Amino acid sequence: MGERALLCPSLPLSFAPSSRGGGLPVASPGSKFSNHTRKDARKQFFTINSKLELKPPPYPLNGLEPYMSSITLEYHWGKHHRSYVENLNKQIDGTDLDGRTLEDIIAVTYNKGDLLPPFNNAGQVWNHTFFWESMKPGGGGKPTGKLLKLIERDFGSFDRFLKEFKSAASTQFGSGWAWLAYKANRLNVENAINPQPNEEDKKLVIVKSPNAVNPLVWDYSPLLTIDVWEHAYYLDFENRRSDYISTFMEKLVSWDVVSSRLEAAIARAEEREREEDARGQEQDRDSAEDEKAAQMSHGENEEEP
Ligand SMILES: [Fe+2]
């Protein structure tokens, strides 16, 4: 099942307190989810950090000035992001989630939107690392190559994409995130309430998500995100969220990173298709053999007096 199984464990899961204590609801070690995720997690492309540690941004804390100040990074990364990591480690300590990848924890605790306690901290740890890596000093401008072609194909033009992305980020009510993602398929994700189940596949989409939710829970491949929690912009822009969004898009986005993520997402989707084709062929062979065996059995019975 590839990453689909990783992101859509069969529910309802059987939850049980860890044998190591703690009493937190966690997936039972014998569940289908446990088996799939441990195997598939090794193959997945989205792993940012399998250890639950605070990963620093890929630039100095003053590296995004004057567009994002060092004081914002000191608070946002140094305090907010750090507290998500520390709180998550406390929540999963001594449970069966301890030692799982961050993506596994997000998948199992999303629980069709009926969030289990560690979800918010897990999502926020992943989202923030992804956010820091979506920016670079001297960023902004316009993408090139395949990414630009797909943006123009799916949104009409880069300017229309900018307008739609800014609109999504501006209209996310309260705290949350806006995303550009690659939607590779129309699979019904078992552990999610898919927000756009009938949309065409293999295309770029813009989605927004509340609080700590991210597109992984819908089996989309995130390519770019902007944090629109107030703590992301209040020190630099006060309540002017739209100015922060424009500055992010025009001066900070690392289109190189977004392009690399797109390449990985497409390669991953192609690998999944090959795996699904191989499984389909195997099932066809099994069916043909079963049919042949049934016919032979029927023939032997007919010869009996
Ligand atoms: Fe944030």
mmCIF file of C-alpha atoms and ligand atoms in Angstrom:
data_model
loop_
_atom_site.group_PDB
_atom_site.id
_atom_site.type_symbol
_atom_site.label_atom_id
_atom_site.label_comp_id
_atom_site.label_asym_id
_atom_site.label_seq_id
_atom_site.Cartn_x
_atom_site.Cartn_y
_atom_site.Cartn_z
ATOM 1 C CA MET A 1 0.000 0.000 0.000
ATOM 2 C CA GLY A 2 3.014 2.326 0.086
ATOM 3 C CA GLU A 3 2.474 5.697 1.672
ATOM 4 C CA ARG A 4 -1.285 5.339 1.456
ATOM 5 C CA ALA A 5 -1.177 2.784 4.203
ATOM 6 C CA LEU A 6 1.111 5.021 6.167
ATOM 7 C CA LEU A 7 -1.320 7.873 6.003
ATOM 8 C CA CYS A 8 -4.597 6.041 6.218
ATOM 9 C CA PRO A 9 -4.470 3.349 8.853
ATOM 10 C CA SER A 10 -7.593 1.257 9.116
ATOM 11 C CA LEU A 11 -9.849 2.543 11.784
ATOM 12 C CA PRO A 12 -11.287 2.048 14.255
ATOM 13 C CA LEU A 13 -7.965 1.142 15.761
ATOM 14 C CA SER A 14 -7.812 -0.743 18.973
ATOM 15 C CA PHE A 15 -6.245 1.536 21.493
ATOM 16 C CA ALA A 16 -4.690 0.362 24.666
ATOM 17 C CA PRO A 17 -2.456 1.764 27.349
ATOM 18 C CA SER A 18 1.199 1.125 26.759
ATOM 19 C CA SER A 19 2.757 -1.782 28.542
ATOM 20 C CA ARG A 20 5.286 0.782 29.735
ATOM 21 C CA GLY A 21 2.575 2.770 31.437
ATOM 22 C CA GLY A 22 1.378 6.289 30.864
ATOM 23 C CA GLY A 23 -2.214 5.411 30.006
ATOM 24 C CA LEU A 24 -2.220 7.479 26.805
ATOM 25 C CA PRO A 25 -4.413 6.048 24.038
ATOM 26 C CA VAL A 26 -2.102 4.569 21.440
ATOM 27 C CA ALA A 27 -2.339 2.078 18.597
ATOM 28 C CA SER A 28 -2.090 -1.477 19.760
ATOM 29 C CA PRO A 29 1.193 -3.111 18.741
ATOM 30 C CA GLY A 30 -0.674 -5.859 16.923
ATOM 31 C CA SER A 31 -2.852 -3.577 14.849
ATOM 32 C CA LYS A 32 -2.738 -3.467 11.067
ATOM 33 C CA PHE A 33 -1.533 0.105 11.327
ATOM 34 C CA SER A 34 1.507 -0.842 13.357
ATOM 35 C CA ASN A 35 2.649 -3.408 10.826
ATOM 36 C CA HIS A 36 2.175 -1.180 7.801
ATOM 37 C CA THR A 37 3.660 1.970 9.180
ATOM 38 C CA ARG A 38 6.849 0.440 10.479
ATOM 39 C CA LYS A 39 7.540 -1.120 7.099
ATOM 40 C CA ASP A 40 6.427 1.790 4.932
ATOM 41 C CA ALA A 41 7.929 4.591 6.957
ATOM 42 C CA ARG A 42 11.373 3.601 5.738
ATOM 43 C CA LYS A 43 10.335 4.272 2.155
ATOM 44 C CA GLN A 44 8.522 7.525 2.490
ATOM 45 C CA PHE A 45 9.736 10.826 1.123
ATOM 46 C CA PHE A 46 8.384 13.159 3.734
ATOM 47 C CA THR A 47 10.624 12.266 6.594
ATOM 48 C CA ILE A 48 12.027 15.498 7.953
ATOM 49 C CA ASN A 49 13.378 14.141 11.170
ATOM 50 C CA SER A 50 12.591 10.708 12.523
ATOM 51 C CA LYS A 51 13.915 11.738 15.937
ATOM 52 C CA LEU A 52 11.745 14.113 17.853
ATOM 53 C CA GLU A 53 14.321 16.832 18.127
ATOM 54 C CA LEU A 54 14.183 20.553 17.451
ATOM 55 C CA LYS A 55 15.719 20.995 14.023
ATOM 56 C CA PRO A 56 17.162 24.462 13.362
ATOM 57 C CA PRO A 57 16.266 26.479 10.262
ATOM 58 C CA PRO A 58 18.747 26.052 7.379
ATOM 59 C CA TYR A 59 20.024 29.640 7.878
ATOM 60 C CA PRO A 60 21.028 31.845 10.834
ATOM 61 C CA LEU A 61 18.209 33.328 12.892
ATOM 62 C CA ASN A 62 18.963 36.741 11.367
ATOM 63 C CA GLY A 63 19.299 35.265 7.874
ATOM 64 C CA LEU A 64 15.849 36.348 6.677
ATOM 65 C CA GLU A 65 16.164 39.977 7.704
ATOM 66 C CA PRO A 66 14.848 42.509 6.918
ATOM 67 C CA TYR A 67 11.775 40.522 5.836
ATOM 68 C CA MET A 68 11.534 38.277 8.901
ATOM 69 C CA SER A 69 13.377 39.559 11.947
ATOM 70 C CA SER A 70 15.738 37.606 14.184
ATOM 71 C CA ILE A 71 13.493 38.399 17.153
ATOM 72 C CA THR A 72 10.602 36.675 15.338
ATOM 73 C CA LEU A 73 12.824 33.630 14.695
ATOM 74 C CA GLU A 74 14.029 33.654 18.303
ATOM 75 C CA TYR A 75 10.451 33.477 19.556
ATOM 76 C CA HIS A 76 8.868 31.464 16.771
ATOM 77 C CA TRP A 77 11.561 28.824 16.394
ATOM 78 C CA GLY A 78 13.341 29.190 19.745
ATOM 79 C CA LYS A 79 10.244 29.174 21.939
ATOM 80 C CA HIS A 80 7.080 28.088 20.060
ATOM 81 C CA HIS A 81 8.608 25.347 17.904
ATOM 82 C CA ARG A 82 10.767 24.195 20.812
ATOM 83 C CA SER A 83 7.747 23.879 23.109
ATOM 84 C CA TYR A 84 5.890 21.738 20.533
ATOM 85 C CA VAL A 85 8.856 19.351 20.458
ATOM 86 C CA GLU A 86 9.198 19.223 24.221
ATOM 87 C CA ASN A 87 5.466 18.777 24.808
ATOM 88 C CA LEU A 88 5.225 16.031 22.197
ATOM 89 C CA ASN A 89 8.126 14.147 23.737
ATOM 90 C CA LYS A 90 6.387 14.331 27.125
ATOM 91 C CA GLN A 91 3.092 13.131 25.619
ATOM 92 C CA ILE A 92 4.537 10.088 23.883
ATOM 93 C CA ASP A 93 7.091 9.154 26.516
ATOM 94 C CA GLY A 94 6.398 5.613 27.679
ATOM 95 C CA THR A 95 3.698 4.960 25.079
ATOM 96 C CA ASP A 96 3.706 2.878 21.925
ATOM 97 C CA LEU A 97 4.146 6.071 19.916
ATOM 98 C CA ASP A 98 7.584 6.496 21.438
ATOM 99 C CA GLY A 99 10.171 5.707 18.772
ATOM 100 C CA ARG A 100 7.772 6.064 15.838
ATOM 101 C CA THR A 101 8.519 8.542 13.076
ATOM 102 C CA LEU A 102 6.863 11.918 13.318
ATOM 103 C CA GLU A 103 4.766 11.102 10.238
ATOM 104 C CA ASP A 104 3.537 7.878 11.854
ATOM 105 C CA ILE A 105 2.483 9.783 14.945
ATOM 106 C CA ILE A 106 0.627 12.354 12.831
ATOM 107 C CA ALA A 107 -1.127 9.613 10.852
ATOM 108 C CA VAL A 108 -2.293 7.540 13.806
ATOM 109 C CA THR A 109 -3.339 10.472 15.964
ATOM 110 C CA TYR A 110 -5.268 12.342 13.235
ATOM 111 C CA ASN A 111 -8.002 9.745 13.602
ATOM 112 C CA LYS A 112 -10.436 11.153 11.004
ATOM 113 C CA GLY A 113 -10.271 14.562 12.604
ATOM 114 C CA ASP A 114 -11.224 13.211 16.028
ATOM 115 C CA LEU A 115 -7.748 14.122 17.203
ATOM 116 C CA LEU A 116 -5.867 12.088 19.754
ATOM 117 C CA PRO A 117 -3.896 14.135 22.309
ATOM 118 C CA PRO A 118 -0.438 14.141 20.654
ATOM 119 C CA PHE A 119 -1.706 15.228 17.232
ATOM 120 C CA ASN A 120 -1.479 18.992 17.656
ATOM 121 C CA ASN A 121 2.086 18.990 18.928
ATOM 122 C CA ALA A 122 3.157 16.399 16.331
ATOM 123 C CA GLY A 123 1.594 18.369 13.479
ATOM 124 C CA GLN A 124 3.129 21.603 14.681
ATOM 125 C CA VAL A 125 6.611 20.083 14.943
ATOM 126 C CA TRP A 126 6.386 18.792 11.355
ATOM 127 C CA ASN A 127 4.729 21.920 9.949
ATOM 128 C CA HIS A 128 7.282 24.313 11.425
ATOM 129 C CA THR A 129 10.301 22.383 10.158
ATOM 130 C CA PHE A 130 8.660 22.303 6.730
ATOM 131 C CA PHE A 131 7.964 26.048 6.988
ATOM 132 C CA TRP A 132 11.556 26.994 7.886
ATOM 133 C CA GLU A 133 12.789 24.924 4.971
ATOM 134 C CA SER A 134 10.292 26.629 2.618
ATOM 135 C CA MET A 135 12.237 29.900 2.951
ATOM 136 C CA LYS A 136 15.745 31.107 2.236
ATOM 137 C CA PRO A 137 17.695 34.364 2.325
ATOM 138 C CA GLY A 138 17.267 36.022 -1.057
ATOM 139 C CA GLY A 139 14.134 33.982 -1.782
ATOM 140 C CA GLY A 140 10.958 34.954 -3.566
ATOM 141 C CA GLY A 141 10.691 35.770 -7.225
ATOM 142 C CA LYS A 142 9.308 33.213 -9.622
ATOM 143 C CA PRO A 143 9.866 29.458 -10.001
ATOM 144 C CA THR A 144 11.198 27.928 -13.198
ATOM 145 C CA GLY A 145 11.104 24.620 -15.059
ATOM 146 C CA LYS A 146 8.554 21.898 -14.381
ATOM 147 C CA LEU A 147 7.193 23.624 -11.289
ATOM 148 C CA LEU A 148 6.342 26.772 -13.228
ATOM 149 C CA LYS A 149 4.793 24.725 -16.033
ATOM 150 C CA LEU A 150 2.535 22.848 -13.610
ATOM 151 C CA ILE A 151 1.577 26.072 -11.841
ATOM 152 C CA GLU A 152 0.611 27.601 -15.179
ATOM 153 C CA ARG A 153 -1.247 24.435 -16.197
ATOM 154 C CA ASP A 154 -3.223 24.126 -12.956
ATOM 155 C CA PHE A 155 -3.816 27.786 -12.058
ATOM 156 C CA GLY A 156 -3.738 29.484 -15.464
ATOM 157 C CA SER A 157 -0.723 31.693 -14.694
ATOM 158 C CA PHE A 158 1.803 32.356 -11.939
ATOM 159 C CA ASP A 159 -0.024 35.583 -11.066
ATOM 160 C CA ARG A 160 -3.305 33.703 -10.629
ATOM 161 C CA PHE A 161 -1.542 31.139 -8.453
ATOM 162 C CA LEU A 162 -0.111 33.951 -6.302
ATOM 163 C CA LYS A 163 -3.550 35.477 -5.953
ATOM 164 C CA GLU A 164 -5.157 32.165 -4.946
ATOM 165 C CA PHE A 165 -2.385 31.254 -2.505
ATOM 166 C CA LYS A 166 -2.525 34.677 -0.856
ATOM 167 C CA SER A 167 -6.307 34.427 -0.669
ATOM 168 C CA ALA A 168 -6.123 31.013 1.032
ATOM 169 C CA ALA A 169 -3.572 32.294 3.543
ATOM 170 C CA SER A 170 -5.568 35.471 4.219
ATOM 171 C CA THR A 171 -8.901 33.739 4.681
ATOM 172 C CA GLN A 172 -7.799 30.898 6.972
ATOM 173 C CA PHE A 173 -9.888 31.906 9.962
ATOM 174 C CA GLY A 174 -7.865 32.053 13.157
ATOM 175 C CA SER A 175 -4.719 29.965 13.428
ATOM 176 C CA GLY A 176 -3.571 27.640 10.694
ATOM 177 C CA TRP A 177 -1.634 27.158 7.499
ATOM 178 C CA ALA A 178 -1.920 27.581 3.726
ATOM 179 C CA TRP A 179 -0.318 25.022 1.434
ATOM 180 C CA LEU A 180 0.640 24.282 -2.130
ATOM 181 C CA ALA A 181 0.477 20.520 -2.512
ATOM 182 C CA TYR A 182 0.705 17.849 -5.186
ATOM 183 C CA LYS A 183 -2.425 15.721 -5.280
ATOM 184 C CA ALA A 184 -1.410 12.452 -6.845
ATOM 185 C CA ASN A 185 -4.584 10.445 -6.535
ATOM 186 C CA ARG A 186 -8.224 10.331 -5.586
ATOM 187 C CA LEU A 187 -7.847 7.574 -3.067
ATOM 188 C CA ASN A 188 -10.254 7.595 -0.203
ATOM 189 C CA VAL A 189 -7.964 8.087 2.738
ATOM 190 C CA GLU A 190 -9.224 5.858 5.483
ATOM 191 C CA ASN A 191 -7.892 7.877 8.368
ATOM 192 C CA ALA A 192 -8.981 11.245 6.992
ATOM 193 C CA ILE A 193 -12.022 13.146 5.919
ATOM 194 C CA ASN A 194 -10.856 13.971 2.410
ATOM 195 C CA PRO A 195 -11.762 17.603 1.710
ATOM 196 C CA GLN A 196 -11.813 17.275 -2.093
ATOM 197 C CA PRO A 197 -12.528 13.638 -2.945
ATOM 198 C CA ASN A 198 -13.699 14.260 -6.512
ATOM 199 C CA GLU A 199 -10.915 16.510 -7.687
ATOM 200 C CA GLU A 200 -8.785 15.520 -10.617
ATOM 201 C CA ASP A 201 -5.564 13.732 -9.721
ATOM 202 C CA LYS A 202 -1.912 14.452 -10.583
ATOM 203 C CA LYS A 203 -2.278 18.173 -10.143
ATOM 204 C CA LEU A 204 -1.243 21.015 -7.890
ATOM 205 C CA VAL A 205 -3.762 22.210 -5.326
ATOM 206 C CA ILE A 206 -3.935 25.035 -2.807
ATOM 207 C CA VAL A 207 -5.446 24.087 0.520
ATOM 208 C CA LYS A 208 -5.654 25.697 3.920
ATOM 209 C CA SER A 209 -5.774 23.899 7.226
ATOM 210 C CA PRO A 210 -6.705 24.878 10.778
ATOM 211 C CA ASN A 211 -4.398 24.713 13.789
ATOM 212 C CA ALA A 212 -1.870 21.883 13.288
ATOM 213 C CA VAL A 213 -3.520 19.985 10.425
ATOM 214 C CA ASN A 214 -1.449 19.460 7.276
ATOM 215 C CA PRO A 215 -2.111 17.839 3.864
ATOM 216 C CA LEU A 216 -0.330 14.616 4.834
ATOM 217 C CA VAL A 217 -3.536 13.538 6.535
ATOM 218 C CA TRP A 218 -5.310 13.705 3.145
ATOM 219 C CA ASP A 219 -2.476 11.863 1.419
ATOM 220 C CA TYR A 220 -1.396 14.968 -0.495
ATOM 221 C CA SER A 221 2.287 15.814 -0.947
ATOM 222 C CA PRO A 222 3.003 19.208 0.626
ATOM 223 C CA LEU A 223 5.284 21.442 -1.457
ATOM 224 C CA LEU A 224 5.085 24.854 0.224
ATOM 225 C CA THR A 225 3.522 26.262 3.352
ATOM 226 C CA ILE A 226 3.032 29.536 5.159
ATOM 227 C CA ASP A 227 2.297 29.698 8.868
ATOM 228 C CA VAL A 228 -0.583 32.109 9.495
ATOM 229 C CA TRP A 229 -0.719 31.758 13.252
ATOM 230 C CA GLU A 230 -0.372 35.249 14.717
ATOM 231 C CA HIS A 231 2.902 34.283 16.407
ATOM 232 C CA ALA A 232 4.403 33.999 12.884
ATOM 233 C CA TYR A 233 3.993 37.669 12.007
ATOM 234 C CA TYR A 234 2.801 39.797 14.901
ATOM 235 C CA LEU A 235 6.233 41.050 16.002
ATOM 236 C CA ASP A 236 7.113 42.198 12.475
ATOM 237 C CA PHE A 237 3.743 43.075 10.973
ATOM 238 C CA GLU A 238 1.415 43.431 13.986
ATOM 239 C CA ASN A 239 -2.070 42.499 12.710
ATOM 240 C CA ARG A 240 -1.284 43.016 9.006
ATOM 241 C CA ARG A 241 -1.411 39.403 7.912
ATOM 242 C CA SER A 242 -1.739 40.302 4.237
ATOM 243 C CA ASP A 243 1.553 42.268 4.319
ATOM 244 C CA TYR A 244 3.286 39.288 5.906
ATOM 245 C CA ILE A 245 1.882 36.943 3.229
ATOM 246 C CA SER A 246 2.992 39.231 0.384
ATOM 247 C CA THR A 247 6.484 39.559 1.887
ATOM 248 C CA PHE A 248 6.724 35.785 2.288
ATOM 249 C CA MET A 249 5.797 35.152 -1.327
ATOM 250 C CA GLU A 250 7.861 37.956 -2.836
ATOM 251 C CA LYS A 251 11.026 37.844 -0.688
ATOM 252 C CA LEU A 252 11.308 34.576 1.219
ATOM 253 C CA VAL A 253 9.973 31.512 -0.624
ATOM 254 C CA SER A 254 12.674 29.050 -1.664
ATOM 255 C CA TRP A 255 11.402 27.908 -5.058
ATOM 256 C CA ASP A 256 14.424 25.590 -5.329
ATOM 257 C CA VAL A 257 13.188 23.631 -2.340
ATOM 258 C CA VAL A 258 9.606 23.606 -3.646
ATOM 259 C CA SER A 259 10.866 22.261 -7.008
ATOM 260 C CA SER A 260 12.809 19.495 -5.265
ATOM 261 C CA ARG A 261 9.751 18.531 -3.258
ATOM 262 C CA LEU A 262 7.683 18.399 -6.459
ATOM 263 C CA GLU A 263 10.227 16.094 -8.121
ATOM 264 C CA ALA A 264 10.138 13.818 -5.079
ATOM 265 C CA ALA A 265 6.327 13.846 -4.980
ATOM 266 C CA ILE A 266 6.042 12.907 -8.664
ATOM 267 C CA ALA A 267 8.658 10.160 -8.318
ATOM 268 C CA ARG A 268 6.827 8.826 -5.292
ATOM 269 C CA ALA A 269 3.487 8.825 -7.141
ATOM 270 C CA GLU A 270 5.056 6.966 -10.078
ATOM 271 C CA GLU A 271 6.538 4.383 -7.731
ATOM 272 C CA ARG A 272 3.140 3.862 -6.141
ATOM 273 C CA GLU A 273 1.544 3.375 -9.561
ATOM 274 C CA ARG A 274 4.152 0.747 -10.458
ATOM 275 C CA GLU A 275 3.538 -1.032 -7.167
ATOM 276 C CA GLU A 276 -0.229 -0.953 -7.696
ATOM 277 C CA ASP A 277 0.150 -2.251 -11.283
ATOM 278 C CA ALA A 278 2.352 -5.094 -10.060
ATOM 279 C CA ARG A 279 -0.197 -5.987 -7.385
ATOM 280 C CA GLY A 280 -2.993 -5.912 -9.964
ATOM 281 C CA GLN A 281 -1.086 -8.249 -12.286
ATOM 282 C CA GLU A 282 -0.374 -10.604 -9.411
ATOM 283 C CA GLN A 283 -4.072 -10.680 -8.495
ATOM 284 C CA ASP A 284 -4.993 -11.370 -12.136
ATOM 285 C CA ARG A 285 -2.559 -14.304 -12.225
ATOM 286 C CA ASP A 286 -3.945 -15.676 -8.969
ATOM 287 C CA SER A 287 -7.505 -15.396 -10.290
ATOM 288 C CA ALA A 288 -6.589 -17.154 -13.542
ATOM 289 C CA GLU A 289 -4.913 -19.982 -11.635
ATOM 290 C CA ASP A 290 -7.907 -20.341 -9.322
ATOM 291 C CA GLU A 291 -10.262 -20.483 -12.305
ATOM 292 C CA LYS A 292 -8.103 -23.081 -14.041
ATOM 293 C CA ALA A 293 -7.974 -25.216 -10.889
ATOM 294 C CA ALA A 294 -11.758 -24.967 -10.528
ATOM 295 C CA GLN A 295 -12.283 -26.050 -14.148
ATOM 296 C CA MET A 296 -9.944 -29.032 -13.728
ATOM 297 C CA SER A 297 -11.721 -30.049 -10.554
ATOM 298 C CA HIS A 298 -15.084 -29.766 -12.314
ATOM 299 C CA GLY A 299 -13.796 -31.907 -15.219
ATOM 300 C CA GLU A 300 -12.548 -34.654 -12.878
ATOM 301 C CA ASN A 301 -15.915 -34.760 -11.139
ATOM 302 C CA GLU A 302 -17.768 -35.122 -14.438
ATOM 303 C CA GLU A 303 -15.740 -38.226 -15.382
ATOM 304 C CA GLU A 304 -16.841 -40.070 -12.267
ATOM 305 C CA PRO A 305 -19.577 -42.692 -12.922
HETATM 306 FE FE FE B 1 4.107 28.923 14.078
#
